[in-house]
Amino acid sequence: METPDKTYTETLEALQRSGNLRNLPQAGHRDKWMIRNGTDMLNLSSNDYLGLASDLSLRDEFMKGLSERDFLLSASSSRLLTGNFPVHGELEKMLACLFGRDGALVFSSGYHLNTGILPAVADAHTLILADKLVHASLIDGIRLSAAKCIRYRHQDYTQLQTLLEKHHHDFSRIIIVTESIFSMDGDMAPLALLAELKKTYPNVMLYVDEAHAVGVRGQKGLGIAEEQGCLKDIDFLCGTFGKALASVGAYVVCSQTIREYLVNRMRTLIFTTALPPFNTAWTKFVLSRLSTWSERRDRLARHSLHVRQAIQDSGKSCPSSSHIIPVVIGESRDTILKAEDMQRKGFYVLPVRPPTVPEGTSRLRISLTAALTAEETDRLCTALATL
Ligand SMILES: *Cc1c(COP(=O)(O)O)cnc(C)c1O
């Protein structure tokens, strides 16, 4: 007799055959190392870009200064009920001040952020123009919204301009949605140009996800918008605390009106438990020191340049202009073998396969960290050259 889960089994078997079956990796952690079967591998797959999450002295310093008030491991309720603690508001004030904007709002995660804002602000009279390669959380946010959406070819701003020209009369508002550093190719959007483009029309807004850039780029670590001098021109300037900032949660900086609107309309803010005060206090602690970590940012930039150069020297193309560096292999099974090879050599690199990336572009995805030494980066380059 057929069981209700027959099609699940068939799907899993098909994934297995095509080399696309996923599982939860089992490995131990010790600061920048991953440990499996007693072997140490440098972790080149985490998002701890500045090495802050593995910095134990930083954690000790935080713990020493932590107040009784913030030593709470649960908010026990939504922000809109009894889960709103002073530390949440303080973090938002700090963000608004750092970014030089009127408003900021924090969320449980980048996934909550991206699946919540667009459905709240985009109605049936809105057109969303999104880069073809935006993150899954943004795609889900678009799907949950009532807006019409057109995806433009990755980083094709001529096409974007044509779409704006063609449609700006037909909608009450258009929202351009992009990442600043793209998660899979590590390439970078020209935010200053996008800001100029949106200003050509009175009804166009700009939504930018800086998940991979905040902490890492800009003099003060505020991201690509800071680097390109357009912090004030982005209507929804978003980022996560879970990557370089070594914490959990996410933020948008925006106008006070948008902030208030989100508090009233955003379902992934309203119907979920607020971030624990403890984690929020840690985020505040990290943010208050962000501008002092230029040396880490510079080191990461040097490592990145070096590794990208080594990949190009070995005859492979490399779209990246950041610390996220893909080595495109093509076929999934091949990619798995190459990842295993890198792991045997002491580098914890993971294969990224469809549906995360387009069919036929399976890749090793290297994400570098400032915690690496120059010598470790040299060894990595050597291993990549003989891949
Ligand atoms: C990681 C990521 C997110 C999700 O952030 P979390 O805080 O981990 O939920 C959102 N957008 C992009 C571009 C990301 O890379």
Short mmCIF file of C-alpha atoms and ligand atoms in Angstrom, two decimals:
data_model
loop_
_atom_site.label_atom_id
_atom_site.label_comp_id
_atom_site.label_asym_id
_atom_site.label_seq_id
_atom_site.Cartn_x
_atom_site.Cartn_y
_atom_site.Cartn_z
CA MET A 1 0.00 0.00 0.00
CA GLU A 2 1.18 3.55 -0.72
CA THR A 3 2.14 5.55 2.31
CA PRO A 4 1.59 9.31 2.47
CA ASP A 5 5.35 9.94 2.56
CA LYS A 6 6.15 7.95 -0.61
CA THR A 7 6.82 11.08 -2.68
CA TYR A 8 9.13 12.43 0.01
CA THR A 9 11.23 9.28 -0.19
CA GLU A 10 11.33 9.51 -3.98
CA THR A 11 12.42 13.14 -3.84
CA LEU A 12 15.18 12.32 -1.36
CA GLU A 13 16.39 9.48 -3.58
CA ALA A 14 16.47 11.77 -6.62
CA LEU A 15 18.44 14.37 -4.63
CA GLN A 16 20.88 11.64 -3.60
CA ARG A 17 21.39 10.53 -7.22
CA SER A 18 22.10 14.09 -8.44
CA GLY A 19 24.51 14.82 -5.60
CA ASN A 20 22.15 17.43 -4.14
CA LEU A 21 21.07 15.67 -0.94
CA ARG A 22 21.73 17.88 2.08
CA ASN A 23 22.45 16.89 5.63
CA LEU A 24 23.43 18.65 8.82
CA PRO A 25 27.24 18.63 9.03
CA GLN A 26 28.67 17.07 12.19
CA ALA A 27 31.84 18.77 13.35
CA GLY A 28 33.14 20.35 16.54
CA HIS A 29 34.11 24.00 16.94
CA ARG A 30 37.15 25.60 18.54
CA ASP A 31 37.48 29.33 17.75
CA LYS A 32 38.50 29.52 14.09
CA TRP A 33 38.84 25.73 13.76
CA MET A 34 36.41 22.97 12.90
CA ILE A 35 37.23 19.53 14.26
CA ARG A 36 36.19 16.22 12.78
CA ASN A 37 37.64 12.78 13.55
CA GLY A 38 40.40 14.47 15.53
CA THR A 39 41.49 16.60 12.55
CA ASP A 40 41.63 20.39 12.77
CA MET A 41 40.41 22.35 9.77
CA LEU A 42 40.38 26.12 9.39
CA ASN A 43 36.76 27.24 9.26
CA LEU A 44 36.26 28.89 5.85
CA SER A 45 32.51 28.47 5.83
CA SER A 46 31.28 30.63 8.69
CA ASN A 47 30.17 34.26 8.58
CA ASP A 48 32.38 35.32 11.49
CA TYR A 49 34.13 37.70 9.11
CA LEU A 50 35.91 39.80 11.72
CA GLY A 51 36.70 36.89 14.03
CA LEU A 52 34.57 38.46 16.80
CA ALA A 53 32.45 35.38 17.54
CA SER A 54 35.59 33.38 18.30
CA ASP A 55 37.23 36.16 20.35
CA LEU A 56 37.02 34.93 23.95
CA SER A 57 38.57 38.02 25.53
CA LEU A 58 35.87 40.16 23.94
CA ARG A 59 33.22 37.90 25.42
CA ASP A 60 34.86 38.10 28.86
CA GLU A 61 34.90 41.88 28.69
CA PHE A 62 31.18 41.90 27.86
CA MET A 63 30.33 39.52 30.69
CA LYS A 64 32.21 41.65 33.22
CA GLY A 65 30.27 44.78 32.31
CA LEU A 66 26.87 43.09 31.91
CA SER A 67 24.17 44.54 34.15
CA GLU A 68 21.70 42.48 36.17
CA ARG A 69 18.95 44.22 34.21
CA ASP A 70 20.17 42.74 30.90
CA PHE A 71 21.10 39.29 32.19
CA LEU A 72 17.79 37.91 30.95
CA LEU A 73 17.74 34.97 28.58
CA SER A 74 14.22 35.44 27.31
CA ALA A 75 11.95 38.39 26.53
CA SER A 76 8.98 36.06 27.17
CA SER A 77 6.70 38.01 24.85
CA SER A 78 6.38 40.06 21.68
CA ARG A 79 7.78 43.62 21.64
CA LEU A 80 4.18 44.83 21.36
CA LEU A 81 3.10 43.13 24.58
CA THR A 82 5.49 42.78 27.52
CA GLY A 83 8.63 41.82 25.57
CA ASN A 84 9.86 45.37 24.98
CA PHE A 85 12.87 45.97 27.26
CA PRO A 86 14.94 49.16 27.63
CA VAL A 87 17.90 47.52 25.90
CA HIS A 88 15.89 47.07 22.67
CA GLY A 89 15.19 50.79 22.46
CA GLU A 90 18.79 51.64 23.39
CA LEU A 91 20.10 49.43 20.59
CA GLU A 92 17.76 51.11 18.11
CA LYS A 93 18.84 54.58 19.26
CA MET A 94 22.46 53.53 18.86
CA LEU A 95 21.81 52.24 15.33
CA ALA A 96 19.96 55.38 14.24
CA CYS A 97 22.78 57.51 15.64
CA LEU A 98 25.57 55.41 14.04
CA PHE A 99 23.92 55.49 10.62
CA GLY A 100 22.84 59.12 10.96
CA ARG A 101 19.15 58.37 10.38
CA ASP A 102 15.86 59.07 12.16
CA GLY A 103 14.74 55.56 12.86
CA ALA A 104 15.87 52.00 13.37
CA LEU A 105 14.05 48.81 14.27
CA VAL A 106 15.46 45.43 15.28
CA PHE A 107 14.13 41.95 14.55
CA SER A 108 14.71 38.35 15.60
CA SER A 109 16.73 37.53 12.48
CA GLY A 110 17.52 38.60 8.94
CA TYR A 111 15.01 36.03 7.79
CA HIS A 112 12.27 37.69 9.86
CA LEU A 113 13.38 41.08 8.55
CA ASN A 114 13.21 40.18 4.88
CA THR A 115 10.02 38.13 5.08
CA GLY A 116 8.33 40.86 7.13
CA ILE A 117 9.12 44.27 5.70
CA LEU A 118 8.11 43.78 2.06
CA PRO A 119 4.68 42.25 2.84
CA ALA A 120 4.06 45.18 5.20
CA VAL A 121 5.08 48.02 2.90
CA ALA A 122 4.25 46.69 -0.58
CA ASP A 123 0.57 46.56 -1.56
CA ALA A 124 -1.14 45.66 -4.85
CA HIS A 125 -0.24 49.11 -6.24
CA THR A 126 3.45 48.47 -5.66
CA LEU A 127 5.96 47.08 -8.14
CA ILE A 128 9.04 45.34 -6.74
CA LEU A 129 12.10 45.25 -9.00
CA ALA A 130 14.52 42.73 -7.53
CA ASP A 131 17.94 41.51 -8.61
CA LYS A 132 17.77 37.96 -9.97
CA LEU A 133 20.22 36.74 -7.31
CA VAL A 134 18.73 38.14 -4.10
CA HIS A 135 18.69 35.93 -1.00
CA ALA A 136 15.95 33.34 -0.42
CA SER A 137 14.56 35.37 2.50
CA LEU A 138 13.93 38.32 0.17
CA ILE A 139 12.27 36.08 -2.39
CA ASP A 140 9.98 34.74 0.34
CA GLY A 141 9.19 38.29 1.44
CA ILE A 142 8.28 39.19 -2.13
CA ARG A 143 6.07 36.10 -2.41
CA LEU A 144 4.22 37.01 0.77
CA SER A 145 3.53 40.53 -0.43
CA ALA A 146 0.62 41.63 -2.62
CA ALA A 147 2.97 43.46 -4.97
CA LYS A 148 3.77 42.64 -8.55
CA CYS A 149 7.41 41.68 -8.94
CA ILE A 150 9.87 41.65 -11.82
CA ARG A 151 13.36 40.21 -11.32
CA TYR A 152 16.02 42.00 -13.38
CA ARG A 153 19.14 40.19 -14.64
CA HIS A 154 21.86 40.08 -12.00
CA GLN A 155 23.48 43.53 -11.75
CA ASP A 156 21.98 44.61 -15.12
CA TYR A 157 21.22 48.24 -14.31
CA THR A 158 20.44 49.12 -17.91
CA GLN A 159 17.56 46.67 -17.73
CA LEU A 160 16.56 48.09 -14.35
CA GLN A 161 16.48 51.61 -15.78
CA THR A 162 14.34 50.43 -18.72
CA LEU A 163 11.90 48.78 -16.29
CA LEU A 164 11.68 51.94 -14.16
CA GLU A 165 11.05 54.10 -17.22
CA LYS A 166 8.40 51.73 -18.52
CA HIS A 167 6.48 51.17 -15.28
CA HIS A 168 6.81 54.20 -13.00
CA HIS A 169 3.50 55.68 -14.20
CA ASP A 170 1.57 52.44 -13.65
CA PHE A 171 2.24 51.97 -9.95
CA SER A 172 1.87 54.17 -6.88
CA ARG A 173 5.33 53.04 -5.79
CA ILE A 174 8.26 51.00 -7.02
CA ILE A 175 10.72 49.36 -4.61
CA ILE A 176 14.16 48.34 -5.92
CA VAL A 177 15.47 45.37 -3.91
CA THR A 178 19.11 44.35 -3.86
CA GLU A 179 21.91 43.03 -1.69
CA SER A 180 25.08 45.09 -1.41
CA ILE A 181 27.54 42.18 -1.34
CA PHE A 182 25.83 39.18 -2.92
CA SER A 183 25.94 36.02 -0.80
CA MET A 184 26.90 33.54 -3.47
CA ASP A 185 29.12 35.45 -5.94
CA GLY A 186 30.64 37.92 -3.47
CA ASP A 187 30.25 40.72 -6.01
CA MET A 188 29.10 44.19 -5.06
CA ALA A 189 26.20 46.40 -6.15
CA PRO A 190 26.91 50.06 -7.00
CA LEU A 191 24.64 51.52 -4.31
CA ALA A 192 25.52 55.15 -5.07
CA LEU A 193 24.44 54.62 -8.67
CA LEU A 194 21.20 52.95 -7.54
CA ALA A 195 20.55 55.85 -5.18
CA GLU A 196 20.97 58.29 -8.09
CA LEU A 197 18.72 56.18 -10.29
CA LYS A 198 15.88 56.10 -7.75
CA LYS A 199 16.06 59.88 -7.28
CA THR A 200 15.14 60.31 -10.97
CA TYR A 201 11.59 59.27 -10.04
CA PRO A 202 9.47 60.61 -7.20
CA ASN A 203 7.83 57.25 -6.39
CA VAL A 204 10.82 54.90 -6.25
CA MET A 205 12.27 53.50 -3.02
CA LEU A 206 15.46 51.55 -2.42
CA TYR A 207 15.74 48.43 -0.22
CA VAL A 208 19.28 47.18 0.43
CA ASP A 209 20.33 44.07 2.37
CA GLU A 210 23.86 44.53 3.73
CA ALA A 211 23.99 41.14 5.50
CA HIS A 212 27.50 40.38 4.25
CA ALA A 213 28.86 43.92 4.29
CA VAL A 214 27.95 45.35 7.68
CA GLY A 215 30.92 45.22 10.02
CA VAL A 216 33.23 44.43 7.13
CA ARG A 217 33.10 47.47 4.84
CA GLY A 218 33.22 51.22 5.33
CA GLN A 219 35.49 53.25 7.60
CA LYS A 220 33.21 52.71 10.60
CA GLY A 221 32.10 49.26 9.50
CA LEU A 222 28.60 50.36 8.48
CA GLY A 223 28.71 48.61 5.12
CA ILE A 224 28.87 49.43 1.42
CA ALA A 225 26.41 52.33 1.81
CA GLU A 226 28.95 54.00 4.09
CA GLU A 227 31.81 53.13 1.74
CA GLN A 228 29.94 54.65 -1.21
CA GLY A 229 28.64 57.68 0.71
CA CYS A 230 24.93 57.00 0.32
CA LEU A 231 23.79 56.07 3.84
CA LYS A 232 21.01 58.67 3.74
CA ASP A 233 19.66 57.71 0.33
CA ILE A 234 18.50 54.20 1.11
CA ASP A 235 14.90 53.93 2.29
CA PHE A 236 15.30 50.49 3.85
CA LEU A 237 18.91 49.92 4.89
CA CYS A 238 19.02 46.41 6.33
CA GLY A 239 21.55 44.09 7.87
CA THR A 240 21.89 41.13 10.19
CA PHE A 241 23.68 40.86 13.54
CA GLY A 242 24.33 37.16 12.90
CA LYS A 243 27.33 37.47 10.61
CA ALA A 244 30.29 39.84 11.13
CA LEU A 245 28.62 41.32 14.23
CA ALA A 246 28.84 37.94 15.98
CA SER A 247 25.37 38.04 17.53
CA VAL A 248 21.79 37.27 16.54
CA GLY A 249 18.99 39.42 15.12
CA ALA A 250 18.76 42.02 12.39
CA TYR A 251 17.97 45.70 11.80
CA VAL A 252 16.56 48.22 9.40
CA VAL A 253 17.50 51.89 9.51
CA CYS A 254 14.85 54.08 7.93
CA SER A 255 12.66 57.14 8.46
CA GLN A 256 10.64 57.51 11.64
CA THR A 257 7.43 57.13 9.60
CA ILE A 258 8.49 53.80 8.14
CA ARG A 259 9.57 52.61 11.59
CA GLU A 260 6.17 53.44 13.06
CA TYR A 261 4.40 51.88 10.09
CA LEU A 262 6.36 48.63 10.55
CA VAL A 263 5.52 48.53 14.26
CA ASN A 264 1.86 48.58 13.22
CA ARG A 265 1.93 46.32 10.20
CA MET A 266 4.89 43.96 10.19
CA ARG A 267 3.73 40.47 11.09
CA THR A 268 7.20 38.99 11.72
CA LEU A 269 7.77 41.71 14.30
CA ILE A 270 4.34 41.68 15.90
CA PHE A 271 3.71 37.94 16.14
CA THR A 272 7.01 36.69 17.49
CA THR A 273 8.89 36.75 20.79
CA ALA A 274 11.32 39.65 21.06
CA LEU A 275 15.07 39.09 21.07
CA PRO A 276 16.35 38.10 24.54
CA PRO A 277 17.70 41.15 26.45
CA PHE A 278 20.98 39.26 27.00
CA ASN A 279 21.69 38.87 23.28
CA THR A 280 20.53 42.41 22.61
CA ALA A 281 22.96 43.75 25.22
CA TRP A 282 25.76 41.81 23.49
CA THR A 283 24.79 43.27 20.10
CA LYS A 284 24.90 46.74 21.65
CA PHE A 285 28.32 46.00 23.13
CA VAL A 286 29.67 44.85 19.73
CA LEU A 287 28.16 47.81 17.86
CA SER A 288 29.61 50.29 20.34
CA ARG A 289 33.10 49.03 19.37
CA LEU A 290 32.51 48.57 15.66
CA SER A 291 34.40 51.67 14.53
CA THR A 292 37.55 50.52 16.40
CA TRP A 293 38.03 47.37 14.32
CA SER A 294 39.51 48.95 11.16
CA GLU A 295 42.60 46.82 11.54
CA ARG A 296 40.51 43.65 11.31
CA ARG A 297 38.68 45.04 8.29
CA ASP A 298 41.99 45.87 6.60
CA ARG A 299 43.42 42.42 7.32
CA LEU A 300 40.31 40.77 5.87
CA ALA A 301 40.62 42.96 2.75
CA ARG A 302 44.25 41.91 2.31
CA HIS A 303 43.42 38.21 2.71
CA SER A 304 40.55 38.58 0.23
CA LEU A 305 42.66 40.25 -2.42
CA HIS A 306 45.33 37.59 -2.05
CA VAL A 307 42.92 34.64 -2.40
CA ARG A 308 41.02 36.17 -5.34
CA GLN A 309 44.34 36.78 -7.07
CA ALA A 310 45.43 33.15 -6.51
CA ILE A 311 42.18 31.87 -8.05
CA GLN A 312 42.59 34.11 -11.09
CA ASP A 313 46.26 33.11 -11.44
CA SER A 314 45.19 29.47 -11.59
CA GLY A 315 43.11 30.34 -14.67
CA LYS A 316 39.64 30.41 -13.08
CA SER A 317 37.33 33.39 -13.29
CA CYS A 318 36.28 34.99 -10.02
CA PRO A 319 33.30 37.35 -9.88
CA SER A 320 33.98 38.34 -6.27
CA SER A 321 35.16 41.72 -5.09
CA SER A 322 34.87 40.84 -1.41
CA HIS A 323 35.72 38.29 1.28
CA ILE A 324 33.10 35.86 -0.10
CA ILE A 325 34.89 33.94 -2.79
CA PRO A 326 33.25 31.30 -4.95
CA VAL A 327 35.24 28.73 -6.88
CA VAL A 328 32.73 27.54 -9.46
CA ILE A 329 33.16 23.85 -10.30
CA GLY A 330 29.92 23.15 -12.19
CA GLU A 331 28.63 19.67 -11.47
CA SER A 332 27.43 18.91 -7.93
CA ARG A 333 29.16 15.54 -7.42
CA ASP A 334 32.46 16.99 -8.63
CA THR A 335 32.03 19.90 -6.25
CA ILE A 336 31.50 17.56 -3.31
CA LEU A 337 34.73 15.70 -4.14
CA LYS A 338 36.68 18.94 -4.37
CA ALA A 339 35.26 20.14 -1.06
CA GLU A 340 36.32 16.85 0.57
CA ASP A 341 39.78 17.31 -0.93
CA MET A 342 40.06 20.78 0.63
CA GLN A 343 38.90 19.38 3.97
CA ARG A 344 41.60 16.68 3.87
CA LYS A 345 44.09 19.51 3.35
CA GLY A 346 42.85 21.23 6.52
CA PHE A 347 40.40 23.77 5.10
CA TYR A 348 36.76 23.45 6.07
CA VAL A 349 35.17 24.47 2.77
CA LEU A 350 31.64 23.37 1.89
CA PRO A 351 30.00 22.75 -1.48
CA VAL A 352 27.10 25.03 -2.41
CA ARG A 353 24.65 23.39 -4.79
CA PRO A 354 21.26 23.96 -6.41
CA PRO A 355 18.75 25.24 -5.44
CA THR A 356 20.93 27.71 -3.51
CA VAL A 357 22.80 28.49 -6.76
CA PRO A 358 21.67 28.02 -10.38
CA GLU A 359 21.88 24.52 -11.92
CA GLY A 360 25.35 23.76 -13.31
CA THR A 361 27.13 26.35 -11.13
CA SER A 362 27.84 24.27 -8.02
CA ARG A 363 30.78 25.76 -6.24
CA LEU A 364 33.07 25.85 -3.29
CA ARG A 365 32.19 28.92 -1.32
CA ILE A 366 35.05 30.34 0.68
CA SER A 367 34.21 32.95 3.26
CA LEU A 368 37.31 34.47 4.73
CA THR A 369 37.80 35.82 8.22
CA ALA A 370 40.15 38.35 9.77
CA ALA A 371 41.05 35.62 12.28
CA LEU A 372 43.30 33.99 9.64
CA THR A 373 47.02 34.71 9.67
CA ALA A 374 48.95 35.62 6.51
CA GLU A 375 50.64 32.22 6.64
CA GLU A 376 47.29 30.40 6.75
CA THR A 377 46.06 32.44 3.80
CA ASP A 378 49.22 31.51 1.87
CA ARG A 379 48.58 27.82 2.54
CA LEU A 380 44.98 28.23 1.38
CA CYS A 381 46.14 29.81 -1.88
CA THR A 382 48.52 26.91 -2.49
CA ALA A 383 45.74 24.37 -1.88
CA LEU A 384 43.38 26.22 -4.24
CA ALA A 385 46.03 26.37 -6.97
CA THR A 386 46.28 22.56 -7.02
CA LEU A 387 42.53 21.91 -6.83
C1 LIG B 1 22.24 35.45 6.05
C2 LIG B 1 21.37 36.33 5.25
C3 LIG B 1 20.11 36.70 5.72
C4 LIG B 1 19.51 36.07 6.93
O1 LIG B 1 20.00 36.62 8.09
P1 LIG B 1 19.83 35.80 9.45
O2 LIG B 1 20.02 36.82 10.51
O3 LIG B 1 20.87 34.75 9.44
O4 LIG B 1 18.45 35.22 9.45
C5 LIG B 1 19.39 37.62 5.00
N1 LIG B 1 19.88 38.15 3.86
C6 LIG B 1 21.07 37.79 3.36
C7 LIG B 1 21.56 38.41 2.11
C8 LIG B 1 21.86 36.87 4.05
O5 LIG B 1 23.02 36.50 3.55
#
